[in-house]
mmCIF file of C-alpha atoms in Angstrom:
data_model
loop_
_atom_site.group_PDB
_atom_site.id
_atom_site.type_symbol
_atom_site.label_atom_id
_atom_site.label_comp_id
_atom_site.label_asym_id
_atom_site.label_seq_id
_atom_site.Cartn_x
_atom_site.Cartn_y
_atom_site.Cartn_z
ATOM 1 C CA GLU A 228 20.822 51.747 -6.939
ATOM 2 C CA PRO A 229 20.326 48.388 -8.691
ATOM 3 C CA GLU A 230 20.990 45.328 -6.585
ATOM 4 C CA VAL A 231 20.928 41.554 -6.725
ATOM 5 C CA THR A 232 17.982 40.044 -4.883
ATOM 6 C CA GLN A 233 17.523 36.504 -3.619
ATOM 7 C CA THR A 234 14.504 34.574 -2.440
ATOM 8 C CA PRO A 235 13.744 33.123 -0.028
ATOM 9 C CA SER A 236 15.966 34.561 2.665
ATOM 10 C CA HIS A 237 15.711 31.305 4.609
ATOM 11 C CA GLN A 238 14.659 27.882 3.351
ATOM 12 C CA VAL A 239 14.157 24.843 5.538
ATOM 13 C CA THR A 240 13.826 21.464 3.872
ATOM 14 C CA GLN A 241 13.941 17.782 4.654
ATOM 15 C CA MET A 242 16.872 15.680 3.541
ATOM 16 C CA GLY A 243 16.232 14.198 0.105
ATOM 17 C CA GLN A 244 13.914 16.976 -1.024
ATOM 18 C CA GLU A 245 14.550 19.199 -4.004
ATOM 19 C CA VAL A 246 15.081 22.904 -3.456
ATOM 20 C CA ILE A 247 15.263 25.799 -5.846
ATOM 21 C CA LEU A 248 17.002 28.983 -4.793
ATOM 22 C CA ARG A 249 16.105 32.051 -6.765
ATOM 23 C CA CYS A 250 18.092 35.094 -7.706
ATOM 24 C CA VAL A 251 17.293 38.199 -9.703
ATOM 25 C CA PRO A 252 20.560 39.609 -11.042
ATOM 26 C CA ILE A 253 21.072 43.230 -11.962
ATOM 27 C CA SER A 254 19.193 43.759 -15.189
ATOM 28 C CA ASN A 255 21.983 44.546 -17.661
ATOM 29 C CA HIS A 256 24.435 41.994 -16.292
ATOM 30 C CA LEU A 257 25.411 39.002 -18.400
ATOM 31 C CA TYR A 258 27.502 36.845 -16.059
ATOM 32 C CA PHE A 259 25.990 35.066 -13.090
ATOM 33 C CA TYR A 260 27.460 33.101 -10.209
ATOM 34 C CA TRP A 261 26.579 31.006 -7.211
ATOM 35 C CA TYR A 262 28.744 30.762 -4.118
ATOM 36 C CA ARG A 263 28.243 28.778 -0.955
ATOM 37 C CA GLN A 264 29.261 29.414 2.637
ATOM 38 C CA ILE A 265 28.919 26.638 5.181
ATOM 39 C CA LEU A 266 28.361 28.147 8.613
ATOM 40 C CA GLY A 267 31.576 29.496 10.074
ATOM 41 C CA GLN A 268 33.606 28.738 6.970
ATOM 42 C CA LYS A 269 34.806 30.614 3.924
ATOM 43 C CA VAL A 270 32.782 31.529 0.879
ATOM 44 C CA GLU A 271 33.305 28.991 -1.919
ATOM 45 C CA PHE A 272 32.691 29.325 -5.632
ATOM 46 C CA LEU A 273 30.137 26.905 -7.072
ATOM 47 C CA VAL A 274 29.429 27.879 -10.663
ATOM 48 C CA SER A 275 29.528 30.656 -13.220
ATOM 49 C CA PHE A 276 27.023 31.038 -16.039
ATOM 50 C CA TYR A 277 27.121 33.038 -19.246
ATOM 51 C CA ASN A 278 25.154 32.973 -22.470
ATOM 52 C CA ASN A 279 22.821 30.280 -21.132
ATOM 53 C CA GLU A 280 25.508 27.813 -20.281
ATOM 54 C CA ILE A 281 27.887 27.001 -17.469
ATOM 55 C CA SER A 282 31.263 28.713 -17.905
ATOM 56 C CA GLU A 283 32.991 27.053 -15.004
ATOM 57 C CA LYS A 284 32.059 24.893 -12.044
ATOM 58 C CA SER A 285 33.867 23.777 -8.941
ATOM 59 C CA GLU A 286 34.261 20.264 -7.557
ATOM 60 C CA ILE A 287 31.416 21.017 -5.167
ATOM 61 C CA PHE A 288 29.009 21.485 -8.069
ATOM 62 C CA ASP A 289 28.226 17.829 -8.711
ATOM 63 C CA ASP A 290 25.294 16.199 -10.488
ATOM 64 C CA GLN A 291 22.950 17.114 -7.659
ATOM 65 C CA PHE A 292 23.262 20.778 -8.607
ATOM 66 C CA SER A 293 21.942 22.567 -11.652
ATOM 67 C CA VAL A 294 21.502 26.162 -12.696
ATOM 68 C CA GLU A 295 19.059 27.763 -15.046
ATOM 69 C CA ARG A 296 17.994 31.107 -16.349
ATOM 70 C CA PRO A 297 14.354 30.250 -17.013
ATOM 71 C CA ASP A 298 13.367 33.711 -18.170
ATOM 72 C CA GLY A 299 14.964 37.079 -18.741
ATOM 73 C CA SER A 300 15.235 37.979 -15.099
ATOM 74 C CA ASN A 301 15.667 34.973 -12.813
ATOM 75 C CA PHE A 302 18.716 32.821 -12.212
ATOM 76 C CA THR A 303 18.104 29.662 -10.205
ATOM 77 C CA LEU A 304 20.129 27.057 -8.371
ATOM 78 C CA LYS A 305 18.478 23.660 -7.966
ATOM 79 C CA ILE A 306 19.622 20.986 -5.582
ATOM 80 C CA ARG A 307 17.945 17.751 -6.604
ATOM 81 C CA SER A 308 18.141 15.682 -3.452
ATOM 82 C CA THR A 309 19.393 17.688 -0.518
ATOM 83 C CA LYS A 310 21.855 16.305 1.993
ATOM 84 C CA LEU A 311 22.597 17.504 5.497
ATOM 85 C CA GLU A 312 25.908 18.903 4.300
ATOM 86 C CA ASP A 313 24.129 21.169 1.824
ATOM 87 C CA SER A 314 23.091 23.342 4.759
ATOM 88 C CA ALA A 315 24.780 26.660 4.065
ATOM 89 C CA MET A 316 24.305 30.234 2.970
ATOM 90 C CA TYR A 317 24.058 30.481 -0.796
ATOM 91 C CA PHE A 318 25.052 33.733 -2.439
ATOM 92 C CA CYS A 319 24.150 34.733 -5.956
ATOM 93 C CA ALA A 320 26.249 37.307 -7.787
ATOM 94 C CA SER A 321 26.073 39.007 -11.129
ATOM 95 C CA SER A 322 28.756 40.794 -13.067
ATOM 96 C CA GLU A 323 28.826 43.806 -15.275
ATOM 97 C CA ARG A 324 31.527 42.100 -17.354
ATOM 98 C CA GLN A 325 30.702 42.549 -21.027
ATOM 99 C CA GLY A 326 31.521 40.112 -23.811
ATOM 100 C CA THR A 327 35.251 39.479 -23.963
ATOM 101 C CA GLU A 328 36.258 41.905 -21.248
ATOM 102 C CA LEU A 329 38.657 40.389 -18.782
ATOM 103 C CA TYR A 330 36.938 41.591 -15.661
ATOM 104 C CA GLY A 331 33.654 42.825 -14.355
ATOM 105 C CA GLU A 332 32.717 43.764 -10.832
ATOM 106 C CA GLN A 333 30.656 41.075 -9.111
ATOM 107 C CA PHE A 334 27.703 42.255 -7.078
ATOM 108 C CA PHE A 335 26.493 39.874 -4.403
ATOM 109 C CA GLY A 336 22.958 39.279 -3.250
ATOM 110 C CA PRO A 337 22.047 39.064 0.441
ATOM 111 C CA GLY A 338 22.092 35.262 0.430
ATOM 112 C CA THR A 339 19.646 32.433 1.090
ATOM 113 C CA ARG A 340 20.218 30.418 4.214
ATOM 114 C CA LEU A 341 19.406 26.773 3.463
ATOM 115 C CA THR A 342 18.804 24.437 6.380
ATOM 116 C CA VAL A 343 18.499 20.726 5.630
ATOM 117 C CA LEU A 344 16.953 18.645 8.398
ATOM 118 C CA ALA B 83 47.238 27.624 -7.994
ATOM 119 C CA GLN B 84 45.344 30.522 -6.533
ATOM 120 C CA LYS B 85 45.119 30.737 -2.781
ATOM 121 C CA VAL B 86 44.339 33.319 -0.128
ATOM 122 C CA THR B 87 45.629 32.939 3.410
ATOM 123 C CA GLN B 88 44.315 34.858 6.371
ATOM 124 C CA ALA B 89 46.408 33.577 9.227
ATOM 125 C CA GLN B 90 44.486 35.442 11.924
ATOM 126 C CA THR B 91 41.367 33.450 12.740
ATOM 127 C CA GLU B 92 40.073 35.781 15.407
ATOM 128 C CA ILE B 93 41.182 39.141 16.805
ATOM 129 C CA SER B 94 39.857 41.120 19.742
ATOM 130 C CA VAL B 95 40.753 44.725 20.388
ATOM 131 C CA VAL B 96 39.365 47.448 22.580
ATOM 132 C CA GLU B 97 37.425 50.210 20.897
ATOM 133 C CA LYS B 98 39.534 53.040 19.486
ATOM 134 C CA GLU B 99 42.561 50.833 19.008
ATOM 135 C CA ASP B 100 43.988 50.352 15.540
ATOM 136 C CA VAL B 101 43.918 46.856 14.113
ATOM 137 C CA THR B 102 45.504 45.286 11.036
ATOM 138 C CA LEU B 103 44.117 42.237 9.279
ATOM 139 C CA ASP B 104 46.672 40.270 7.308
ATOM 140 C CA CYS B 105 46.200 38.700 3.904
ATOM 141 C CA VAL B 106 48.695 36.763 1.810
ATOM 142 C CA TYR B 107 47.834 35.482 -1.634
ATOM 143 C CA GLU B 108 49.219 33.137 -4.267
ATOM 144 C CA THR B 109 48.602 33.352 -7.983
ATOM 145 C CA ARG B 110 50.244 32.383 -11.258
ATOM 146 C CA ASP B 111 48.773 35.322 -13.122
ATOM 147 C CA THR B 112 50.417 38.686 -13.588
ATOM 148 C CA THR B 113 46.999 40.336 -13.813
ATOM 149 C CA TYR B 114 44.678 39.738 -10.928
ATOM 150 C CA TYR B 115 42.355 41.490 -8.526
ATOM 151 C CA LEU B 116 42.311 41.570 -4.762
ATOM 152 C CA PHE B 117 39.312 42.320 -2.591
ATOM 153 C CA TRP B 118 38.209 42.806 0.957
ATOM 154 C CA TYR B 119 34.665 42.023 2.060
ATOM 155 C CA LYS B 120 32.987 42.537 5.413
ATOM 156 C CA GLN B 121 30.401 40.069 6.695
ATOM 157 C CA PRO B 122 28.430 41.460 9.643
ATOM 158 C CA PRO B 123 26.371 39.162 11.898
ATOM 159 C CA SER B 124 23.398 39.611 9.556
ATOM 160 C CA GLY B 125 25.312 37.528 6.999
ATOM 161 C CA GLU B 126 25.476 39.606 3.848
ATOM 162 C CA LEU B 127 28.760 40.288 2.083
ATOM 163 C CA VAL B 128 29.676 43.953 2.039
ATOM 164 C CA PHE B 129 32.199 44.951 -0.599
ATOM 165 C CA LEU B 130 34.968 47.167 0.786
ATOM 166 C CA ILE B 131 37.653 47.469 -1.868
ATOM 167 C CA ARG B 132 39.038 46.047 -5.092
ATOM 168 C CA ARG B 133 42.624 46.461 -6.198
ATOM 169 C CA ASN B 134 44.177 45.358 -9.485
ATOM 170 C CA SER B 135 47.668 43.946 -9.626
ATOM 171 C CA PHE B 136 49.089 46.933 -11.454
ATOM 172 C CA ASP B 137 48.096 49.432 -8.817
ATOM 173 C CA GLU B 138 50.253 49.179 -5.719
ATOM 174 C CA GLN B 139 49.247 52.511 -4.314
ATOM 175 C CA ASN B 140 47.954 52.334 -0.801
ATOM 176 C CA GLU B 141 44.344 53.308 -0.385
ATOM 177 C CA ILE B 142 42.647 55.163 2.429
ATOM 178 C CA SER B 143 38.917 55.489 2.905
ATOM 179 C CA GLY B 144 37.976 57.149 6.145
ATOM 180 C CA ARG B 145 39.173 54.921 8.976
ATOM 181 C CA TYR B 146 40.029 52.111 6.566
ATOM 182 C CA SER B 147 43.334 51.733 4.758
ATOM 183 C CA TRP B 148 44.864 49.026 2.630
ATOM 184 C CA ASN B 149 48.509 48.184 2.032
ATOM 185 C CA PHE B 150 49.233 46.217 -1.138
ATOM 186 C CA GLN B 151 52.762 44.856 -1.552
ATOM 187 C CA LYS B 152 53.430 42.623 -4.538
ATOM 188 C CA SER B 153 56.939 41.835 -3.280
ATOM 189 C CA THR B 154 55.464 39.972 -0.320
ATOM 190 C CA SER B 155 52.140 39.022 -1.987
ATOM 191 C CA SER B 156 50.270 40.751 0.772
ATOM 192 C CA PHE B 157 47.181 42.930 0.883
ATOM 193 C CA ASN B 158 46.681 44.009 4.475
ATOM 194 C CA PHE B 159 43.759 45.955 5.860
ATOM 195 C CA THR B 160 43.982 48.408 8.735
ATOM 196 C CA ILE B 161 41.122 49.902 10.701
ATOM 197 C CA THR B 162 42.097 53.031 12.587
ATOM 198 C CA ALA B 163 40.286 54.042 15.760
ATOM 199 C CA SER B 164 38.128 50.923 15.683
ATOM 200 C CA GLN B 165 34.466 51.050 16.634
ATOM 201 C CA VAL B 166 32.080 48.407 17.917
ATOM 202 C CA VAL B 167 30.254 48.509 14.576
ATOM 203 C CA ASP B 168 33.431 47.222 12.930
ATOM 204 C CA SER B 169 32.866 43.858 14.614
ATOM 205 C CA ALA B 170 32.411 41.361 11.792
ATOM 206 C CA VAL B 171 34.153 38.690 9.781
ATOM 207 C CA TYR B 172 36.464 40.137 7.153
ATOM 208 C CA PHE B 173 37.361 38.199 4.028
ATOM 209 C CA CYS B 174 40.269 38.826 1.735
ATOM 210 C CA ALA B 175 39.750 37.478 -1.776
ATOM 211 C CA LEU B 176 41.447 37.061 -5.144
ATOM 212 C CA SER B 177 40.266 36.842 -8.737
ATOM 213 C CA GLU B 178 42.479 35.977 -11.689
ATOM 214 C CA THR B 179 41.635 37.175 -15.169
ATOM 215 C CA ARG B 180 41.925 33.678 -16.670
ATOM 216 C CA ASP B 181 38.602 33.006 -15.020
ATOM 217 C CA ASP B 182 36.573 35.381 -12.954
ATOM 218 C CA LYS B 183 35.589 33.335 -9.967
ATOM 219 C CA ILE B 184 36.476 34.915 -6.644
ATOM 220 C CA ILE B 185 38.585 32.856 -4.277
ATOM 221 C CA PHE B 186 38.063 33.787 -0.649
ATOM 222 C CA GLY B 187 40.303 33.386 2.353
ATOM 223 C CA LYS B 188 38.940 31.756 5.485
ATOM 224 C CA GLY B 189 38.212 35.104 7.060
ATOM 225 C CA THR B 190 39.235 36.886 10.229
ATOM 226 C CA ARG B 191 36.619 37.370 12.914
ATOM 227 C CA LEU B 192 37.126 40.788 14.467
ATOM 228 C CA HIS B 193 35.700 41.651 17.863
ATOM 229 C CA ILE B 194 35.753 45.275 18.926
ATOM 230 C CA LEU B 195 35.198 45.460 22.659
ATOM 231 C CA PRO B 196 33.536 48.536 24.175
#
């Protein structure tokens, strides 16, 4: 069964460093998402991405964040200069939504736990 | 504005008891989707169910059942004959069709005691 994969499973970085979290969505999916979950809190939407551009972003997704689909398979989230409060679990998701369909099931990856020291 | 409220922060029950997790939602849309996810200690999100706003039929899957009532904007989740393996955080969530981001509630941490 196809699944969303994420690497690494755990990333430790120093405050101020850049990190790139990687995701491989399900191959025929066209919509991609990042969500964040600070430890012990709810899962929060960060950004959605379709047709090589951001569809929607939340208030959390400020200028320190960027997303990219550098090739046909990967979808990345970059944090330019990490802060302590960026420590969280980051989930990637991809959707089978096609074109102008109103809805497509989102499939979540296992998450990357980011620890900023 | 869209919002999901899970008033129960933490619940503990003894194994084999039934337990109901409450979820109340707010939305402006007439077409929307409701979800339940399970997050075990390992951290991944496990999809349990999706319901669209036009389908108010209750759903049963093994020991799990869901009660969707549009009149009270609730989508409650019941585990029958709970087991220790049911211990996890459970999230109720909502997605409107105007955009497809999923809005999660704060979750209910469920402890099943042996």
